[in-house]
Amino acid sequence: MATKASIFRTIAHSRKTCRRFQPGRIIPQATLQDILQSTIRSPSSFNLQPSQIILVQSQPVKDDLSEHAMIGIGNQYRTRQASAVAVFLSDLEPSKRINKVYQLEKEHRHPNYRATMPLATSFLIGEGHAATLIKGIATQFLSAVQPMPDVEPVLSWSYKNTSLLAQSFVYAAESHDLATAMMEGFDPRRVKEILRIPDRYAVPLVVATGYEYEEESETEPTPRLNISEVVFEDTFGREWKHSNDESASS
Amino acid sequence: MATKASIFRTIAHSRKTCRRFQPGRIIPQATLQDILQSTIRSPSSFNLQPSQIILVQSQPVKDDLSEHAMIGIGNQYRTRQASAVAVFLSDLEPSKRINKVYQLEKEHRHPNYRATMPLATSFLIGEGHAATLIKGIATQFLSAVQPMPDVEPVLSWSYKNTSLLAQSFVYAAESHDLATAMMEGFDPRRVKEILRIPDRYAVPLVVATGYEYEEESETEPTPRLNISEVVFEDTFGREWKHSNDESASS
């Protein structure tokens, strides 16, 4: 117990954005396999798993991304020199997954859950602007009477699920002493063109993964807001009574 | 090294959605403190940290949320019986954070980074519909000539960042043998009213946290798609050559 907690603490506190990777190194396949197996265990709404990952290891494809799609010299270098570039995709038509997940879940779930899943997912996801608008009005009206789910835009809903996966990937990589850099500085249209990604998907994040260049390994972690500024107790704005001043320096 | 990897693997594979918590138990403050310290180390765009957490431990507030804001009997029970309910907030006006983070970063970053941060953030975030529209047109036009970032709706951008934090929270809790349930089935308007959350924030996720009811602890993890369905190699649709059939059963 103590071991698990202290080791996760080490992973969480030592993870940082890698500024420079050692070029030309290959991540062992067993390591990648282990990272991906942990990654796909991340939770998702209704277990719909609306995310895919493209793992770019081929140098010409990395060079192509670096030269034509990445923004900023730092991201261009990282993309070229990282051992693997994990491109995270968010499905914008997640209702197309319902049947597949339903089959997968058949053995696992209570019949009541399975009976309500298609209904619940079609209500919550709200693909399509007209449907969203109509449901939005109904929801706002009914919310005064009974609790109603919000109609989230599918992009936000899908990003949310994919980010859970991306954070899992980063911790799994860190647990193998690999360095990572989550990047948002890229042109998604160009990423989609180079990697032949269908329109159905958005690209919220790209994670460069590899071995940190040794001279960089001494950089300090970036600062964070104090825990008292981030965490409230019971209601908004009320300071968490057990917070202290250690967070800024730890 | 092997220890870190194997322990993270254990955490990732044993995490599951808790169906029932032991009521009336309190999480030690040192444990919560450790979980939150790891949570706030999560990465965010430009280190803007556009998220807050409200940790609800008071039983009357949990009951209020359960009765008036949660959807579905399962979520209602979990909210009432969990030791702590972590409500994650996404800032929809993240540019208001730039000055604060800029001060925090002053000592840490290269002057070039600091000089471009306000410009980069104001360009990437795009708060406000008019600004988003104008930037969207400029971006689409320029993307043909040079790589340009996408103008993401602020809701999606902020959800993405907050989800990274929520996933960290869940792993940190799991590392202390706490059970968690990520929930989306709630009425955000009512959550905001009960917890006095300003309009500036959206509520993407609520995570019930506590001790699993013992009879439930033998439930199997829910199934996942096979790794070959989730991970592609180099370009979309190309099977990752090292994938195998183990993921569905692991």
Coordinates of C-alpha atoms in Angstrom, one line a residue:
Chain A
M1 CA 0.0 0.0 0.0
A2 CA 2.6 2.5 1.1
T3 CA 4.7 1.3 -1.8
K4 CA 2.0 1.9 -4.4
A5 CA 1.3 5.4 -3.1
S6 CA 4.9 6.4 -2.9
I7 CA 5.7 5.1 -6.3
F8 CA 2.7 6.8 -7.9
R9 CA 3.8 10.0 -6.1
T10 CA 7.3 9.6 -7.7
I11 CA 5.7 9.1 -11.1
A12 CA 3.4 12.1 -10.8
H13 CA 6.0 14.5 -9.5
S14 CA 8.8 13.5 -11.8
R15 CA 6.7 13.7 -15.0
K16 CA 7.5 16.9 -16.9
T17 CA 7.4 18.2 -20.4
C18 CA 10.5 16.9 -22.1
R19 CA 12.3 19.6 -24.0
R20 CA 14.7 17.5 -26.0
F21 CA 14.8 13.8 -26.9
Q22 CA 17.7 11.6 -27.8
P23 CA 17.3 11.0 -31.6
G24 CA 17.5 7.6 -33.2
R25 CA 16.5 5.5 -30.2
I26 CA 13.8 2.8 -30.4
I27 CA 11.4 2.0 -27.5
P28 CA 11.3 -1.8 -26.9
Q29 CA 8.1 -3.3 -28.3
A30 CA 7.3 -4.9 -24.9
T31 CA 7.4 -1.5 -23.3
L32 CA 5.1 0.0 -25.8
Q33 CA 2.8 -2.9 -25.5
D34 CA 2.6 -2.5 -21.7
I35 CA 2.1 1.3 -22.0
L36 CA -0.8 0.8 -24.5
Q37 CA -2.4 -2.0 -22.4
S38 CA -2.5 0.4 -19.4
T39 CA -3.7 3.3 -21.6
I40 CA -6.7 1.5 -23.0
R41 CA -7.9 0.6 -19.4
S42 CA -8.8 4.3 -19.0
P43 CA -12.5 5.0 -18.2
S44 CA -14.9 6.5 -20.8
S45 CA -18.5 7.6 -20.8
F46 CA -20.7 4.5 -21.1
N47 CA -17.4 2.6 -21.9
L48 CA -17.8 4.0 -25.4
Q49 CA -14.1 4.4 -25.8
P50 CA -14.4 7.2 -28.4
S51 CA -10.6 7.5 -29.0
Q52 CA -7.9 6.1 -31.2
I53 CA -4.2 6.5 -31.1
I54 CA -1.8 6.6 -34.1
L55 CA 1.7 5.7 -33.0
V56 CA 4.1 7.2 -35.4
Q57 CA 7.5 5.5 -35.3
S58 CA 8.6 5.8 -38.9
Q59 CA 11.2 8.5 -39.3
P60 CA 9.9 9.8 -42.7
V61 CA 6.4 10.2 -41.2
K62 CA 7.8 12.0 -38.1
D63 CA 9.9 14.3 -40.4
D64 CA 6.8 15.0 -42.5
L65 CA 4.8 15.9 -39.4
S66 CA 7.7 18.0 -38.0
E67 CA 8.2 19.9 -41.2
H68 CA 4.7 20.5 -42.4
A69 CA 2.3 20.3 -39.4
M70 CA 4.1 21.2 -36.1
I71 CA 4.1 24.8 -34.9
G72 CA 7.2 26.3 -33.1
I73 CA 10.8 25.1 -33.3
G74 CA 10.5 23.2 -30.0
N75 CA 7.6 21.0 -31.2
Q76 CA 9.3 20.5 -34.6
Y77 CA 12.5 19.2 -32.9
R78 CA 10.6 17.0 -30.5
T79 CA 8.5 15.5 -33.2
R80 CA 11.5 14.7 -35.3
Q81 CA 13.7 13.3 -32.5
A82 CA 11.2 11.5 -30.3
S83 CA 11.2 7.7 -30.5
A84 CA 7.4 7.6 -31.0
V85 CA 4.8 10.2 -31.6
A86 CA 1.4 9.3 -30.2
V87 CA -1.4 11.2 -32.0
F88 CA -4.6 11.1 -30.1
L89 CA -7.9 11.1 -32.0
S90 CA -11.4 12.0 -30.7
D91 CA -14.4 10.4 -32.4
L92 CA -17.0 13.0 -33.4
E93 CA -19.5 10.4 -34.3
P94 CA -19.4 8.2 -31.2
S95 CA -22.9 6.9 -31.6
K96 CA -21.4 4.7 -34.4
R97 CA -19.6 2.8 -31.6
I98 CA -22.7 1.9 -29.6
N99 CA -23.4 -1.5 -31.3
K100 CA -19.8 -2.6 -31.0
V101 CA -19.5 -1.7 -27.4
Y102 CA -22.9 -3.2 -26.8
Q103 CA -21.6 -6.5 -28.1
L104 CA -18.5 -6.3 -26.0
E105 CA -20.5 -5.5 -22.9
K106 CA -23.1 -8.3 -23.4
E107 CA -21.4 -10.7 -21.1
H108 CA -20.4 -8.1 -18.5
R109 CA -23.4 -6.0 -17.6
H110 CA -26.7 -6.2 -15.9
P111 CA -29.5 -6.5 -18.4
N112 CA -31.0 -3.2 -17.1
Y113 CA -27.7 -1.4 -17.9
R114 CA -27.7 -2.9 -21.4
A115 CA -31.4 -1.9 -22.0
T116 CA -30.8 1.7 -21.2
M117 CA -27.4 2.2 -22.8
P118 CA -28.5 3.0 -26.4
L119 CA -31.1 5.5 -25.1
A120 CA -28.8 7.1 -22.6
T121 CA -26.0 7.5 -25.0
S122 CA -28.1 8.9 -27.8
F123 CA -29.5 11.4 -25.3
L124 CA -26.2 12.5 -23.8
I125 CA -24.1 12.7 -26.8
G126 CA -26.3 14.8 -29.0
E127 CA -24.5 14.7 -32.3
G128 CA -25.7 17.2 -34.8
H129 CA -26.5 20.9 -34.3
A130 CA -30.3 20.8 -34.7
A131 CA -30.6 17.9 -32.3
T132 CA -28.4 19.7 -29.8
L133 CA -30.4 22.9 -30.0
I134 CA -33.7 21.1 -29.5
K135 CA -32.4 19.0 -26.6
G136 CA -30.8 22.1 -25.1
I137 CA -34.1 23.9 -24.9
A138 CA -35.9 20.9 -23.5
T139 CA -33.1 20.4 -20.9
Q140 CA -33.1 24.0 -19.7
F141 CA -36.9 23.9 -19.3
L142 CA -37.0 20.6 -17.5
S143 CA -34.0 21.3 -15.3
A144 CA -36.2 23.5 -13.1
V145 CA -38.4 20.5 -12.4
Q146 CA -36.0 17.5 -12.3
P147 CA -32.3 17.0 -12.7
M148 CA -31.4 16.8 -16.4
P149 CA -28.0 16.1 -18.1
D150 CA -26.4 18.9 -20.0
V151 CA -26.2 18.6 -23.7
E152 CA -22.5 18.9 -24.3
P153 CA -21.1 19.6 -27.7
V154 CA -19.7 16.3 -29.0
L155 CA -16.3 17.9 -29.5
S156 CA -16.0 18.7 -25.8
W157 CA -17.4 15.3 -24.8
S158 CA -15.0 13.4 -27.0
Y159 CA -12.0 15.6 -26.0
K160 CA -12.8 14.9 -22.3
N161 CA -12.7 11.1 -22.9
T162 CA -9.5 11.2 -25.0
S163 CA -7.7 13.3 -22.5
L164 CA -8.2 10.7 -19.8
L165 CA -6.5 8.2 -22.2
A166 CA -3.6 10.6 -23.0
Q167 CA -2.9 11.2 -19.3
S168 CA -2.8 7.5 -18.7
F169 CA -0.4 7.1 -21.6
V170 CA 1.9 9.7 -20.2
Y171 CA 2.0 8.1 -16.7
A172 CA 2.5 4.6 -18.2
A173 CA 5.5 6.0 -20.2
E174 CA 6.9 7.7 -17.1
S175 CA 6.6 4.5 -15.2
H176 CA 9.1 3.0 -17.8
D177 CA 11.4 6.1 -17.3
L178 CA 10.4 7.4 -20.7
A179 CA 10.1 11.1 -21.3
T180 CA 7.0 12.7 -22.8
A181 CA 5.9 16.1 -24.2
M182 CA 2.2 16.7 -24.6
M183 CA 1.8 19.1 -27.5
E184 CA -1.0 21.3 -28.7
G185 CA 1.0 23.4 -31.1
F186 CA 0.2 21.8 -34.5
D187 CA -2.0 22.3 -37.5
P188 CA -4.7 19.7 -37.1
R189 CA -5.7 19.9 -40.8
R190 CA -2.2 19.1 -41.8
V191 CA -1.8 16.3 -39.2
K192 CA -5.0 14.8 -40.6
E193 CA -3.8 15.0 -44.2
I194 CA -0.4 13.5 -43.5
L195 CA -1.7 10.7 -41.3
R196 CA -4.8 10.1 -43.6
I197 CA -7.2 10.6 -40.7
P198 CA -10.9 10.6 -41.7
D199 CA -13.0 13.8 -41.1
R200 CA -14.9 11.9 -38.4
Y201 CA -12.0 12.5 -35.9
A202 CA -10.6 15.5 -34.2
V203 CA -7.0 15.7 -32.9
P204 CA -6.9 17.1 -29.4
L205 CA -3.3 16.2 -28.4
V206 CA 0.0 14.8 -29.7
V207 CA 2.4 13.2 -27.2
A208 CA 6.0 12.9 -28.2
T209 CA 7.6 10.0 -26.3
G210 CA 11.2 8.9 -26.0
Y211 CA 14.4 9.2 -24.1
E212 CA 15.4 12.6 -22.6
Y213 CA 18.5 14.2 -23.8
E214 CA 20.8 13.9 -20.8
E215 CA 21.9 17.5 -20.5
E216 CA 18.2 18.5 -20.2
S217 CA 17.4 16.1 -17.4
E218 CA 18.4 18.5 -14.6
T219 CA 15.7 21.1 -15.4
E220 CA 13.4 21.8 -12.6
P221 CA 9.7 21.1 -12.8
T222 CA 7.5 24.0 -13.8
P223 CA 5.6 25.8 -11.0
R224 CA 2.0 25.2 -10.0
L225 CA -0.5 27.3 -8.3
N226 CA -0.8 26.7 -4.6
I227 CA -3.2 24.0 -3.6
S228 CA -5.3 26.6 -1.7
E229 CA -5.9 28.3 -5.0
V230 CA -6.9 25.2 -6.8
V231 CA -9.0 23.2 -4.3
F232 CA -12.0 24.5 -2.5
E233 CA -14.0 22.8 0.3
D234 CA -17.7 22.0 -0.1
T235 CA -18.6 25.2 -2.0
F236 CA -16.9 27.4 -4.5
G237 CA -14.4 29.8 -3.1
R238 CA -14.2 28.3 0.4
E239 CA -10.6 27.4 1.2
W240 CA -9.9 23.7 1.7
K241 CA -9.2 23.7 5.4
H242 CA -6.3 21.3 5.3
S243 CA -4.4 23.0 2.5
N244 CA -1.0 24.3 3.3
D245 CA 1.8 26.1 1.6
E246 CA 3.9 23.2 0.4
S247 CA 2.4 22.8 -3.1
A248 CA 4.2 25.7 -4.7
S249 CA 7.6 24.3 -3.9
S250 CA 7.0 20.6 -4.2
Chain B
M1 CA 12.5 0.8 -12.8
A2 CA 10.8 -2.6 -13.2
T3 CA 9.1 -1.8 -9.9
K4 CA 7.8 1.5 -11.0
A5 CA 6.4 0.0 -14.2
S6 CA 4.9 -3.0 -12.6
I7 CA 3.3 -0.9 -9.9
F8 CA 1.8 1.6 -12.3
R9 CA 0.5 -1.4 -14.4
T10 CA -1.2 -2.7 -11.2
I11 CA -2.8 0.7 -10.6
A12 CA -4.0 1.2 -14.2
H13 CA -5.4 -2.4 -14.4
S14 CA -7.1 -2.4 -11.0
R15 CA -8.8 0.9 -11.3
K16 CA -12.4 0.5 -12.1
T17 CA -15.7 2.4 -11.6
C18 CA -16.8 1.7 -8.0
R19 CA -20.4 0.7 -7.8
R20 CA -21.0 1.1 -4.1
F21 CA -19.0 2.9 -1.3
Q22 CA -18.9 2.2 2.4
P23 CA -20.9 5.1 3.9
G24 CA -19.6 7.2 6.8
R25 CA -15.9 6.7 6.3
I26 CA -13.4 9.5 6.3
I27 CA -10.3 9.7 4.2
P28 CA -7.3 10.7 6.2
Q29 CA -6.2 14.2 5.5
A30 CA -2.6 13.3 4.7
T31 CA -4.0 10.9 2.0
L32 CA -6.1 13.6 0.5
Q33 CA -3.2 16.1 0.6
D34 CA -1.0 13.6 -1.2
I35 CA -3.6 12.9 -3.8
L36 CA -4.1 16.6 -4.5
Q37 CA -0.4 17.3 -4.6
S38 CA 0.0 14.7 -7.3
T39 CA -3.1 15.9 -9.1
I40 CA -2.0 19.5 -9.5
R41 CA 1.3 18.4 -11.1
S42 CA -0.7 17.4 -14.2
P43 CA 0.3 19.3 -17.4
S44 CA -1.8 22.0 -19.0
S45 CA -1.6 24.2 -22.1
F46 CA 1.0 26.9 -21.4
N47 CA 0.8 25.8 -17.8
L48 CA -2.4 27.9 -17.5
Q49 CA -3.9 25.4 -15.1
P50 CA -7.5 26.3 -16.1
S51 CA -9.2 24.0 -13.6
Q52 CA -10.4 24.0 -10.0
I53 CA -11.6 21.2 -7.8
I54 CA -14.3 21.4 -5.1
L55 CA -13.9 18.6 -2.6
V56 CA -17.2 17.9 -1.0
Q57 CA -16.9 16.1 2.3
S58 CA -19.8 17.5 4.2
Q59 CA -22.7 15.0 4.4
P60 CA -25.4 17.6 4.0
V61 CA -23.8 19.0 0.8
K62 CA -23.3 15.4 -0.5
D63 CA -27.0 14.7 0.3
D64 CA -28.1 17.9 -1.4
L65 CA -26.1 17.0 -4.6
S66 CA -27.4 13.4 -4.5
E67 CA -31.0 14.4 -4.1
H68 CA -31.2 17.4 -6.4
A69 CA -28.5 17.2 -9.0
M70 CA -27.4 13.6 -9.7
I71 CA -29.1 11.5 -12.4
G72 CA -29.7 7.8 -11.9
I73 CA -30.0 5.8 -8.8
G74 CA -26.4 4.6 -9.0
N75 CA -24.9 8.1 -9.1
Q76 CA -27.3 9.3 -6.3
Y77 CA -26.1 6.5 -4.0
R78 CA -22.5 6.9 -4.9
T79 CA -22.6 10.7 -4.2
R80 CA -24.3 10.2 -0.8
Q81 CA -22.0 7.4 0.4
A82 CA -18.6 8.3 -1.0
S83 CA -16.2 9.8 1.5
A84 CA -15.4 12.7 -0.8
V85 CA -16.9 14.0 -4.0
A86 CA -14.5 15.8 -6.2
V87 CA -16.2 18.3 -8.5
F88 CA -14.0 19.3 -11.4
L89 CA -14.4 22.8 -12.9
S90 CA -13.1 24.0 -16.2
D91 CA -12.4 27.8 -16.6
L92 CA -14.2 29.2 -19.6
E93 CA -12.3 32.5 -19.3
P94 CA -8.7 31.2 -19.0
S95 CA -7.1 34.4 -20.3
K96 CA -7.9 35.8 -16.9
R97 CA -5.2 33.4 -15.6
I98 CA -2.4 34.6 -17.8
N99 CA -1.1 37.3 -15.5
K100 CA -1.0 35.1 -12.5
V101 CA 0.7 32.2 -14.3
Y102 CA 3.1 34.7 -15.8
Q103 CA 4.1 35.9 -12.3
L104 CA 4.5 32.2 -11.3
E105 CA 6.6 31.4 -14.3
K106 CA 8.9 34.5 -14.1
E107 CA 11.7 32.7 -12.3
H108 CA 11.4 29.4 -14.2
R109 CA 11.3 30.1 -17.9
H110 CA 13.5 31.4 -20.6
P111 CA 12.8 35.1 -21.5
N112 CA 11.7 34.1 -25.0
Y113 CA 9.0 31.8 -23.7
R114 CA 7.7 34.5 -21.4
A115 CA 7.7 37.1 -24.1
T116 CA 5.5 34.9 -26.4
M117 CA 3.2 33.5 -23.8
P118 CA 0.5 36.2 -23.7
L119 CA 0.4 36.4 -27.5
A120 CA 0.4 32.6 -27.9
T121 CA -2.3 32.1 -25.3
S122 CA -4.6 34.8 -26.6
F123 CA -4.3 33.4 -30.1
L124 CA -4.8 29.8 -29.2
I125 CA -7.6 30.2 -26.7
G126 CA -10.0 32.4 -28.7
E127 CA -12.6 33.3 -26.1
G128 CA -15.7 34.9 -27.6
H129 CA -17.6 33.8 -30.6
A130 CA -16.8 36.8 -32.9
A131 CA -13.0 36.4 -32.2
T132 CA -13.3 32.6 -32.9
L133 CA -15.1 33.1 -36.1
I134 CA -12.6 35.7 -37.4
K135 CA -9.6 33.6 -36.3
G136 CA -11.2 30.5 -37.8
I137 CA -11.4 32.1 -41.2
A138 CA -7.8 33.4 -41.0
T139 CA -6.6 30.0 -39.8
Q140 CA -8.2 28.1 -42.6
F141 CA -6.9 30.4 -45.2
L142 CA -3.3 30.4 -43.9
S143 CA -3.2 26.7 -43.2
A144 CA -2.7 26.1 -46.9
V145 CA 0.5 28.2 -46.7
Q146 CA 2.0 27.5 -43.3
P147 CA 1.0 25.3 -40.3
M148 CA -1.6 27.1 -38.2
P149 CA -3.1 26.1 -34.9
D150 CA -6.7 25.2 -34.8
V151 CA -9.1 27.6 -33.1
E152 CA -10.7 25.3 -30.5
P153 CA -13.8 26.3 -28.7
V154 CA -12.8 27.3 -25.2
L155 CA -15.1 24.6 -23.7
S156 CA -13.3 21.8 -25.5
W157 CA -9.9 23.3 -24.7
S158 CA -10.8 23.7 -21.0
Y159 CA -12.4 20.2 -20.7
K160 CA -9.2 18.7 -22.3
N161 CA -7.0 20.3 -19.6
T162 CA -9.3 19.4 -16.7
S163 CA -9.6 15.8 -17.8
L164 CA -5.9 15.4 -17.5
L165 CA -6.2 16.5 -13.9
A166 CA -9.2 14.2 -13.2
Q167 CA -7.3 11.2 -14.5
S168 CA -4.4 12.0 -12.3
F169 CA -6.7 12.3 -9.3
V170 CA -8.2 8.9 -10.0
Y171 CA -4.7 7.2 -10.2
A172 CA -3.5 9.0 -7.1
A173 CA -6.6 7.8 -5.2
E174 CA -6.1 4.2 -6.6
S175 CA -2.5 4.3 -5.4
H176 CA -3.9 4.7 -1.9
D177 CA -6.3 1.8 -2.4
L178 CA -9.2 4.2 -2.6
A179 CA -12.1 3.4 -5.0
T180 CA -13.4 6.0 -7.5
A181 CA -16.3 6.5 -9.8
M182 CA -16.1 9.1 -12.6
M183 CA -19.6 10.4 -13.2
E184 CA -21.1 12.4 -16.0
G185 CA -24.8 11.8 -15.0
F186 CA -25.6 15.1 -13.3
D187 CA -27.4 18.3 -14.0
P188 CA -24.6 20.9 -14.2
R189 CA -27.0 23.8 -13.6
R190 CA -28.0 22.3 -10.3
V191 CA -24.5 21.3 -9.3
K192 CA -23.4 24.9 -9.9
E193 CA -26.3 26.3 -7.9
I194 CA -25.7 24.0 -4.9
L195 CA -22.0 24.6 -4.8
R196 CA -22.3 28.3 -5.7
I197 CA -20.0 27.9 -8.8
P198 CA -19.7 31.1 -10.8
D199 CA -20.9 31.1 -14.4
R200 CA -17.3 31.4 -15.5
Y201 CA -16.8 27.6 -14.9
A202 CA -18.2 24.5 -16.6
V203 CA -18.4 21.1 -14.8
P204 CA -17.1 18.3 -17.0
L205 CA -16.8 15.5 -14.4
V206 CA -17.5 14.6 -10.8
V207 CA -15.4 11.9 -9.2
A208 CA -16.9 10.0 -6.2
T209 CA -14.0 8.8 -4.0
G210 CA -14.0 6.5 -1.0
Y211 CA -13.8 2.9 0.2
E212 CA -15.4 0.1 -1.9
Y213 CA -18.2 -1.8 -0.3
E214 CA -16.6 -5.2 0.2
E215 CA -19.2 -7.3 -1.5
E216 CA -18.6 -5.4 -4.7
S217 CA -14.9 -5.7 -4.7
E218 CA -14.9 -9.0 -6.7
T219 CA -16.6 -7.5 -9.8
E220 CA -14.6 -7.9 -13.0
P221 CA -13.2 -5.0 -14.9
T222 CA -15.3 -3.9 -17.8
P223 CA -14.2 -5.0 -21.2
R224 CA -12.1 -2.9 -23.6
L225 CA -11.7 -2.9 -27.4
N226 CA -8.7 -4.9 -28.6
I227 CA -5.5 -3.0 -28.9
S228 CA -5.5 -3.6 -32.6
E229 CA -8.8 -1.7 -32.9
V230 CA -7.5 1.3 -30.9
V231 CA -3.9 1.7 -32.0
F232 CA -2.7 2.3 -35.5
E233 CA 0.8 2.4 -36.9
D234 CA 2.1 5.5 -38.7
T235 CA -1.2 6.3 -40.5
F236 CA -4.8 5.9 -39.8
G237 CA -6.2 2.4 -40.2
R238 CA -2.9 0.7 -40.5
E239 CA -2.7 -2.0 -37.8
W240 CA 0.0 -1.6 -35.2
K241 CA 2.3 -4.4 -36.2
H242 CA 3.1 -5.5 -32.8
S243 CA -0.4 -5.6 -31.4
N244 CA -1.7 -9.0 -30.3
D245 CA -4.9 -10.4 -29.0
E246 CA -4.3 -10.1 -25.3
S247 CA -6.0 -6.8 -24.6
A248 CA -9.6 -8.0 -24.7
S249 CA -8.9 -10.4 -21.9
S250 CA -6.4 -8.5 -19.7

